[in-house]
PDB file of C-alpha atoms in Angstrom:
ATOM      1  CA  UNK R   1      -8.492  -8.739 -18.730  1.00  0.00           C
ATOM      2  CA  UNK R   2      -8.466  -6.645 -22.060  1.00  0.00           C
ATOM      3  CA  UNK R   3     -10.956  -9.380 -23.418  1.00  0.00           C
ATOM      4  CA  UNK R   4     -13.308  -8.896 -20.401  1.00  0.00           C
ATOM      5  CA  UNK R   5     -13.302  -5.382 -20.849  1.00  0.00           C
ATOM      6  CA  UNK R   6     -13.744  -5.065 -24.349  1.00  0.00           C
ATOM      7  CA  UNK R   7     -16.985  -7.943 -23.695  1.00  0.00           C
ATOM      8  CA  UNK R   8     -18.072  -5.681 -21.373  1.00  0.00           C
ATOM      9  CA  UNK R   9     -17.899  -3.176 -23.232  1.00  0.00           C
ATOM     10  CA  UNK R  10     -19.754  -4.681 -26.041  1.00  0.00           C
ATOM     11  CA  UNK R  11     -22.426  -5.415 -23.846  1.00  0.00           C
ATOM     12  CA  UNK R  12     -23.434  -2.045 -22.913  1.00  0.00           C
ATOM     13  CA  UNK R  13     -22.775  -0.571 -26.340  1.00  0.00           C
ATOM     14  CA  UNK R  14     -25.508  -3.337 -27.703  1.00  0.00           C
ATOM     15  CA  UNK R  15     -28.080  -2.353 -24.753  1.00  0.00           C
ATOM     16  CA  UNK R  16     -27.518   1.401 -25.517  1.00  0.00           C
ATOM     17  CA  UNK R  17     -28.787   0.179 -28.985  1.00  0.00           C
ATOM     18  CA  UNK R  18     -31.258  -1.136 -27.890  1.00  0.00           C
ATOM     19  CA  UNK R  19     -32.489   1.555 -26.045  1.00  0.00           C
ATOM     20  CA  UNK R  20     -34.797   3.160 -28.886  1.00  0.00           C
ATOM     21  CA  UNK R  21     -36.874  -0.396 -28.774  1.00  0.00           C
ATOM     22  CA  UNK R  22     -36.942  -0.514 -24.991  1.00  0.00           C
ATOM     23  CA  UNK R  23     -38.651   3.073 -24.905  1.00  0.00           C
ATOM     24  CA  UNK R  24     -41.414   2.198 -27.849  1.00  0.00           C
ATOM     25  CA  UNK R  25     -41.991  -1.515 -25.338  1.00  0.00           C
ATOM     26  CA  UNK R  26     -42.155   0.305 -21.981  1.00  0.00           C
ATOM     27  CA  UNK R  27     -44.730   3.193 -23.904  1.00  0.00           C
ATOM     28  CA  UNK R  28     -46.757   0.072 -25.496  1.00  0.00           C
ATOM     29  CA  UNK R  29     -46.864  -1.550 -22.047  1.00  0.00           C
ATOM     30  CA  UNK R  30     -47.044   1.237 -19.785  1.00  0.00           C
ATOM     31  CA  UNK R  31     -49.054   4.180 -21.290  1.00  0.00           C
ATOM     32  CA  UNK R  32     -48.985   7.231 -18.821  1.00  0.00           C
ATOM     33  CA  UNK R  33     -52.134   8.370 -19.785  1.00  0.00           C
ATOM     34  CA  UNK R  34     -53.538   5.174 -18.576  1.00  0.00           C
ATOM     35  CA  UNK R  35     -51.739   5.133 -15.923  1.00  0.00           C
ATOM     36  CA  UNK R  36     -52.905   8.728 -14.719  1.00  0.00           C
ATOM     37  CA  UNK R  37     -56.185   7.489 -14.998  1.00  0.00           C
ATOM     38  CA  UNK R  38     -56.203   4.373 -12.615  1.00  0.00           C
ATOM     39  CA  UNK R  39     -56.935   4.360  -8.996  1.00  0.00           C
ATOM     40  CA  UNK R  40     -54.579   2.600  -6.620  1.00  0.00           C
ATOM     41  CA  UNK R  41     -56.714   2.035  -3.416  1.00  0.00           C
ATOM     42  CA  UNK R  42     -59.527   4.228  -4.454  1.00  0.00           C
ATOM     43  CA  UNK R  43     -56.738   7.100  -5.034  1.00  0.00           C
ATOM     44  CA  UNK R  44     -55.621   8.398  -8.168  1.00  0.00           C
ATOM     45  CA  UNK R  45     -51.772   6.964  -9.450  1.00  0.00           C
ATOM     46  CA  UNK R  46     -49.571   9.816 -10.863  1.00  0.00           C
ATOM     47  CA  UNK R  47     -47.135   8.433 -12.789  1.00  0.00           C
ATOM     48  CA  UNK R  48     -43.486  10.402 -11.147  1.00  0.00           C
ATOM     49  CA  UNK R  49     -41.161  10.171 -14.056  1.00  0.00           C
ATOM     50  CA  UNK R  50     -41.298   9.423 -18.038  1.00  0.00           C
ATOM     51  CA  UNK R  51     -39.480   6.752 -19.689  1.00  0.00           C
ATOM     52  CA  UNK R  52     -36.810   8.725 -21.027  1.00  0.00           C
ATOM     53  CA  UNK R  53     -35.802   9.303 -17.654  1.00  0.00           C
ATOM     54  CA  UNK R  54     -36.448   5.890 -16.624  1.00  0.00           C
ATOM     55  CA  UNK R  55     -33.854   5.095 -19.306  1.00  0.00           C
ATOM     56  CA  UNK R  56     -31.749   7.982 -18.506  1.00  0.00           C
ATOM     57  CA  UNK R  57     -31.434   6.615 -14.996  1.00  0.00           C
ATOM     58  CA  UNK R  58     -30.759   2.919 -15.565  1.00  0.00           C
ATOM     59  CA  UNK R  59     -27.899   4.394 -18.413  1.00  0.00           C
ATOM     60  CA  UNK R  60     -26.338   6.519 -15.728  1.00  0.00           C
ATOM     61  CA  UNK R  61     -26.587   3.222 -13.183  1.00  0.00           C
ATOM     62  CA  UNK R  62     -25.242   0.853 -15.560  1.00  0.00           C
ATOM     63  CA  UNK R  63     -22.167   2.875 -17.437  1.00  0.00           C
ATOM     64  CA  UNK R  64     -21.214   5.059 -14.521  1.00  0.00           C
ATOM     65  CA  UNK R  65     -19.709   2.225 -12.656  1.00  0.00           C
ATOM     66  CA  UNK R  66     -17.280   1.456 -16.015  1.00  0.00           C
ATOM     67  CA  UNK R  67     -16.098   5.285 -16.758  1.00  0.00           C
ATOM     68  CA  UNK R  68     -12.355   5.968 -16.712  1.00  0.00           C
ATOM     69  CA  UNK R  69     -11.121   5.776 -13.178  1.00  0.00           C
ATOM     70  CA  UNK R  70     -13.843   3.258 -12.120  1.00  0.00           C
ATOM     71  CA  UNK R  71     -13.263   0.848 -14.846  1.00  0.00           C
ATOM     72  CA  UNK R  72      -9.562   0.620 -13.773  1.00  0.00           C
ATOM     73  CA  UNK R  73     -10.565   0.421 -10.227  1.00  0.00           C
ATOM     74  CA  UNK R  74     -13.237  -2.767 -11.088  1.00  0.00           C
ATOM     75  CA  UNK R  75     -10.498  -3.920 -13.070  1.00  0.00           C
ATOM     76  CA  UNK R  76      -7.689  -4.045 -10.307  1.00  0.00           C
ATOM     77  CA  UNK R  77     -10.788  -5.318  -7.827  1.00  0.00           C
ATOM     78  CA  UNK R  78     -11.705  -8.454 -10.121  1.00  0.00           C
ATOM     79  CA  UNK R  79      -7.898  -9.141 -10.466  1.00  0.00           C
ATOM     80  CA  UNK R  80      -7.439  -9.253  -6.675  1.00  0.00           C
ATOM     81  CA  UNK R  81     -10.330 -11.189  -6.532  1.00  0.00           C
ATOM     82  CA  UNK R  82      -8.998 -14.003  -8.891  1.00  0.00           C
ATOM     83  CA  UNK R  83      -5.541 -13.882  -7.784  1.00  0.00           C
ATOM     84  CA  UNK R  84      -7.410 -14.418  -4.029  1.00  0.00           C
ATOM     85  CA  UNK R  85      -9.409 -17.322  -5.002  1.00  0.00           C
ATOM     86  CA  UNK R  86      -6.333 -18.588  -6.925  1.00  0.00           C
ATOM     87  CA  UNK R  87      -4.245 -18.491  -3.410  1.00  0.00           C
ATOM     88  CA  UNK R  88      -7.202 -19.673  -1.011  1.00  0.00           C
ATOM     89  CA  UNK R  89      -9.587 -22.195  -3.452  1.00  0.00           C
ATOM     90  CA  UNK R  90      -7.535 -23.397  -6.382  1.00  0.00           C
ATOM     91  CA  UNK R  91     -10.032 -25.732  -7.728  1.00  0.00           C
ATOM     92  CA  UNK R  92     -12.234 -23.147  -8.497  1.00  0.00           C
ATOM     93  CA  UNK R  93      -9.506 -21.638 -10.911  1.00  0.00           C
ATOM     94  CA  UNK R  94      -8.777 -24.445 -12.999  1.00  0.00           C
ATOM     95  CA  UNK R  95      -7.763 -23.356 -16.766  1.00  0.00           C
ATOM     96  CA  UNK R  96     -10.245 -23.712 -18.975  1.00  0.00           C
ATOM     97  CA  UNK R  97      -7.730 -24.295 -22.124  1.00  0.00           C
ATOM     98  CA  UNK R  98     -10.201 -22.580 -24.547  1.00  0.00           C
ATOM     99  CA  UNK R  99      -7.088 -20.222 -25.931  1.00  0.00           C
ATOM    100  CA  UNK R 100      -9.187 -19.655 -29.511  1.00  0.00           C
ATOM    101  CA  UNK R 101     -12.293 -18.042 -30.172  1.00  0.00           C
ATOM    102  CA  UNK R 102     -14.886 -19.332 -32.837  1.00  0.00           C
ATOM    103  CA  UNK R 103     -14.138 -17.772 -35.891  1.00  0.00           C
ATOM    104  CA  UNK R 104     -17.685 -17.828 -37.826  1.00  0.00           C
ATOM    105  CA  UNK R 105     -16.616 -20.345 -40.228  1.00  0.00           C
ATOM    106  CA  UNK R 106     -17.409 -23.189 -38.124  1.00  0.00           C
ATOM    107  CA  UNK R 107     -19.739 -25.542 -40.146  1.00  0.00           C
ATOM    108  CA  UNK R 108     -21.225 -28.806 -39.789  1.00  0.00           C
ATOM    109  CA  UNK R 109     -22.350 -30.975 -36.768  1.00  0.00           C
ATOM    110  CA  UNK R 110     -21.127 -30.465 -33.383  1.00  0.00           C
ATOM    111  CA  UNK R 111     -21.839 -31.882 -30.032  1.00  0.00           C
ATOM    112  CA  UNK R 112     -22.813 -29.345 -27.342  1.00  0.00           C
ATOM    113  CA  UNK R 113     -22.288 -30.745 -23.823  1.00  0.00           C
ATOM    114  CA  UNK R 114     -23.632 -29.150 -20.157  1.00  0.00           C
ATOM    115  CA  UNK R 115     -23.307 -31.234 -17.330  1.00  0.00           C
ATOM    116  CA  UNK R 116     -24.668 -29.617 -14.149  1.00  0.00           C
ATOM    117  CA  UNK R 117     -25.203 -31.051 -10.150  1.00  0.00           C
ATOM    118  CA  UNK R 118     -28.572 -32.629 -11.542  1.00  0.00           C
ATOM    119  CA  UNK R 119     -28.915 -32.263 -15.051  1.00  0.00           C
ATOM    120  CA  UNK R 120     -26.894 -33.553 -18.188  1.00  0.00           C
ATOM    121  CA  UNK R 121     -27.835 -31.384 -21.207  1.00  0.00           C
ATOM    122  CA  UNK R 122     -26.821 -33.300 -24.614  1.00  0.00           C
ATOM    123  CA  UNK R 123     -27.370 -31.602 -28.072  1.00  0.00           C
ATOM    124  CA  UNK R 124     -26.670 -31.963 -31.508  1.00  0.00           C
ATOM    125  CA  UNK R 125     -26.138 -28.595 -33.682  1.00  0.00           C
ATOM    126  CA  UNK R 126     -25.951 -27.765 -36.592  1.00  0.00           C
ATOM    127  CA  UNK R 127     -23.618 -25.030 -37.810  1.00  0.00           C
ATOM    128  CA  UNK R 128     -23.923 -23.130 -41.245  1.00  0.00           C
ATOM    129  CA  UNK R 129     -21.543 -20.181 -40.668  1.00  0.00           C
ATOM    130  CA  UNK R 130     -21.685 -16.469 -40.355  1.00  0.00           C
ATOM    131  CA  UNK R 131     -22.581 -15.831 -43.749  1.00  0.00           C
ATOM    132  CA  UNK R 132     -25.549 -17.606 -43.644  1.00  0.00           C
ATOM    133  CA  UNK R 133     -27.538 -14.757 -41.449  1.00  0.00           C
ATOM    134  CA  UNK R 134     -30.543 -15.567 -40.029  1.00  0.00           C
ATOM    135  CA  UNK R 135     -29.879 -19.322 -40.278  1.00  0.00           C
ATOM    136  CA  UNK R 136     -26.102 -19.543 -38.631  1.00  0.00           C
ATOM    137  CA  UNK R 137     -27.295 -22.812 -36.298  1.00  0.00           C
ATOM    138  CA  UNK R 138     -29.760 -25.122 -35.449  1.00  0.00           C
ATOM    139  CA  UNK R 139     -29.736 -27.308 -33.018  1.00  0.00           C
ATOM    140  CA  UNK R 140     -31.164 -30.753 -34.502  1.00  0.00           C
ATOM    141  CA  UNK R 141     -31.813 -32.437 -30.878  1.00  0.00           C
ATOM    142  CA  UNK R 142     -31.720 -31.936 -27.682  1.00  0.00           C
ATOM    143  CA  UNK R 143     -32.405 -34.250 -24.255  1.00  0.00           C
ATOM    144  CA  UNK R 144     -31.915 -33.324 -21.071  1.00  0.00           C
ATOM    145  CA  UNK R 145     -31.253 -36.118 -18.418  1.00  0.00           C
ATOM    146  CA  UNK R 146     -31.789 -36.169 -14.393  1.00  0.00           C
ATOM    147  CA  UNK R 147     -28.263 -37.055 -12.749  1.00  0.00           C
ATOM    148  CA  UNK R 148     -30.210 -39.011  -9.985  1.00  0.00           C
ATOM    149  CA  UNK R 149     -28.615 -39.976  -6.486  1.00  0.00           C
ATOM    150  CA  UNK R 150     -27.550 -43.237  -8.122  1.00  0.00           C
ATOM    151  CA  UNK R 151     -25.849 -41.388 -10.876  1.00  0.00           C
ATOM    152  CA  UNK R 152     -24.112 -39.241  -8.592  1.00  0.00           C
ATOM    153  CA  UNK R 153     -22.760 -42.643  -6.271  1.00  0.00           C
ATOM    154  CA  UNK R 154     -21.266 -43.700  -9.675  1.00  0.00           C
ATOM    155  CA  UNK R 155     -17.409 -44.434  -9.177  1.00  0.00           C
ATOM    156  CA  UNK R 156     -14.193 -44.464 -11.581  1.00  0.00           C
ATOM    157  CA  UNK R 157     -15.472 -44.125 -15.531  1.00  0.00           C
ATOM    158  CA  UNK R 158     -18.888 -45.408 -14.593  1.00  0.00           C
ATOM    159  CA  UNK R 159     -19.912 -41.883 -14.634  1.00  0.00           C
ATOM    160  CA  UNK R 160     -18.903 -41.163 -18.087  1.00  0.00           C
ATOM    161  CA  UNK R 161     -19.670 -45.001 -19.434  1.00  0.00           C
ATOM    162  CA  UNK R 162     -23.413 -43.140 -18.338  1.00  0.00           C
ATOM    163  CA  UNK R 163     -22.682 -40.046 -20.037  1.00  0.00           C
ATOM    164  CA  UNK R 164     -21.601 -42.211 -22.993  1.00  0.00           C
ATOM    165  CA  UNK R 165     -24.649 -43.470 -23.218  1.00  0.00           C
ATOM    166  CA  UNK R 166     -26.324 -40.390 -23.320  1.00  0.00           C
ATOM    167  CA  UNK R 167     -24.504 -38.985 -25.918  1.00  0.00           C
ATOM    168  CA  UNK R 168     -25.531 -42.316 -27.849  1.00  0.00           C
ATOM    169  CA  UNK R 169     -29.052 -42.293 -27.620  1.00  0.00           C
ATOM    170  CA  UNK R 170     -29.204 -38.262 -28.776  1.00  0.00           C
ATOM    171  CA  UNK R 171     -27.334 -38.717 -31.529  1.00  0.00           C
ATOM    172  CA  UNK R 172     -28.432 -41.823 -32.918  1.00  0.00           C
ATOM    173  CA  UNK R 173     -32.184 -41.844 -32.280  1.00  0.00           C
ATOM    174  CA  UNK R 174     -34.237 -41.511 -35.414  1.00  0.00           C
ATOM    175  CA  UNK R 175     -30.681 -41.105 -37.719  1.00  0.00           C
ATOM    176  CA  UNK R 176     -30.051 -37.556 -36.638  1.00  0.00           C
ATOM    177  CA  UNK R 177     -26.238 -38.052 -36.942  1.00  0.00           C
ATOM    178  CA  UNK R 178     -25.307 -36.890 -40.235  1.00  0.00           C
ATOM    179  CA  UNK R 179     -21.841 -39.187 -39.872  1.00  0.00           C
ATOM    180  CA  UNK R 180     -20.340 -41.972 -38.135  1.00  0.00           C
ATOM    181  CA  UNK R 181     -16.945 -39.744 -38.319  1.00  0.00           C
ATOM    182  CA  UNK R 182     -15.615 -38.547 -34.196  1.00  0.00           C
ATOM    183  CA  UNK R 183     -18.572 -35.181 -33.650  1.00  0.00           C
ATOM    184  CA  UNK R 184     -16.310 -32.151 -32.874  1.00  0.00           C
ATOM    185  CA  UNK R 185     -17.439 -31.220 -29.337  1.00  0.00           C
ATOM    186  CA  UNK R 186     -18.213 -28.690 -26.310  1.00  0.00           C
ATOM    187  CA  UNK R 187     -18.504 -29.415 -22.878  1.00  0.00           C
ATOM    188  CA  UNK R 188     -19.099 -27.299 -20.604  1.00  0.00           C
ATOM    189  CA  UNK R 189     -19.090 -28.187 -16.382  1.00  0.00           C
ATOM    190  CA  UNK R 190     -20.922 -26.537 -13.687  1.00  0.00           C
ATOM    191  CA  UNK R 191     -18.326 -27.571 -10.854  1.00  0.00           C
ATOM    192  CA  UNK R 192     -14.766 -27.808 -11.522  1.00  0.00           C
ATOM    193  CA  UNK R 193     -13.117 -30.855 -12.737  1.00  0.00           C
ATOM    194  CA  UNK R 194      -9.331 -31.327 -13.446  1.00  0.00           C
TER     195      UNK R 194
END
């Protein structure tokens, strides 16, 4: 839970950065001037608050839920919510086994997998590291592919002998594979599997 919070957390902090650029894009969209000067059905528009306290508002809206007491209390809620669906729908709590985070080192070719109720998504990317900023990845190629009706009818390993496939034809069409070494890869499902 400490990880969620502290992602959380993050979050906020980097759209409270942000916040300086959102005010100079809402005052380059929305001038008030010209807005005090248009006529919504033949009446004059008065704009009723600034930006800042546009901002001011949606800051209040989005950290005041996550301040002290509250944070503990959405805390305790999302836990009871887990530990409910855990109880009552156990396949939608399967463990994910990703115990390591990336570390920013990660270079070279990897395999990025996203297989949805009617899509497979199949890329190749390139990784260059944290140091390189600016140019950290790339992704060389990527195809999406309709899981049809058939697909979906498709028993035992058929389904992944299809997938296989897939993952064939992205990577070796026009030589984009660097390597015929195993591609380190991610995969990530849209339903749960076990």
């Amino acid at each position: 839970m400490t990880t969620l919070r502290k992602s959380l957390l993050a979050a906020l902090k980097s759209f409270l950065r942000g916040k300086s650029f959102l005010q100079v894009l809402f005052a380059f969209w929305i001038s008030p001037r010209k807005l005090k000067e248009q006529d919504v059905n033949g009446k004059p528009f008065k704009v009723s608050r600034t930006i800042a306290e546009f901002l001011k508002e949606a800051e209040k809206l989005l950290l005041g839920p996550i301040e002290g007491d509250r944070l503990r209390a959405f805390s305790s809620d999302l836990k009871a919510q887990f530990r409910h669906r855990l109880q009552t729908h156990p396949e939608c709590m399967l463990p994910s086994f990703n115990h390591l985070l990336p570390t920013g080192k990660e270079v070279g070719q990897y395999l990025a997998l996203d297989v949805g109720g009617s899509t497979l998504r199949v890329a190749l990317v390139a990784l260059r590291g944290r140091e390189t900023r600016g140019r950290e990845c790339e992704i060389v190629r990527m195809i999406s592919f309709k899981i049809t009706p058939e697909i979906k009818r498709l028993e035992g390993m058929a389904f992944f002998d299809w997938m296989a496939l897939r993952i064939h034809e992205v990577i070796h069409k026009d030589g984009v594979a660097k390597t015929q070494d195993p591609i380190p890869m991610g995969l990530a499902w849209s339903f749960p599997v076990e």
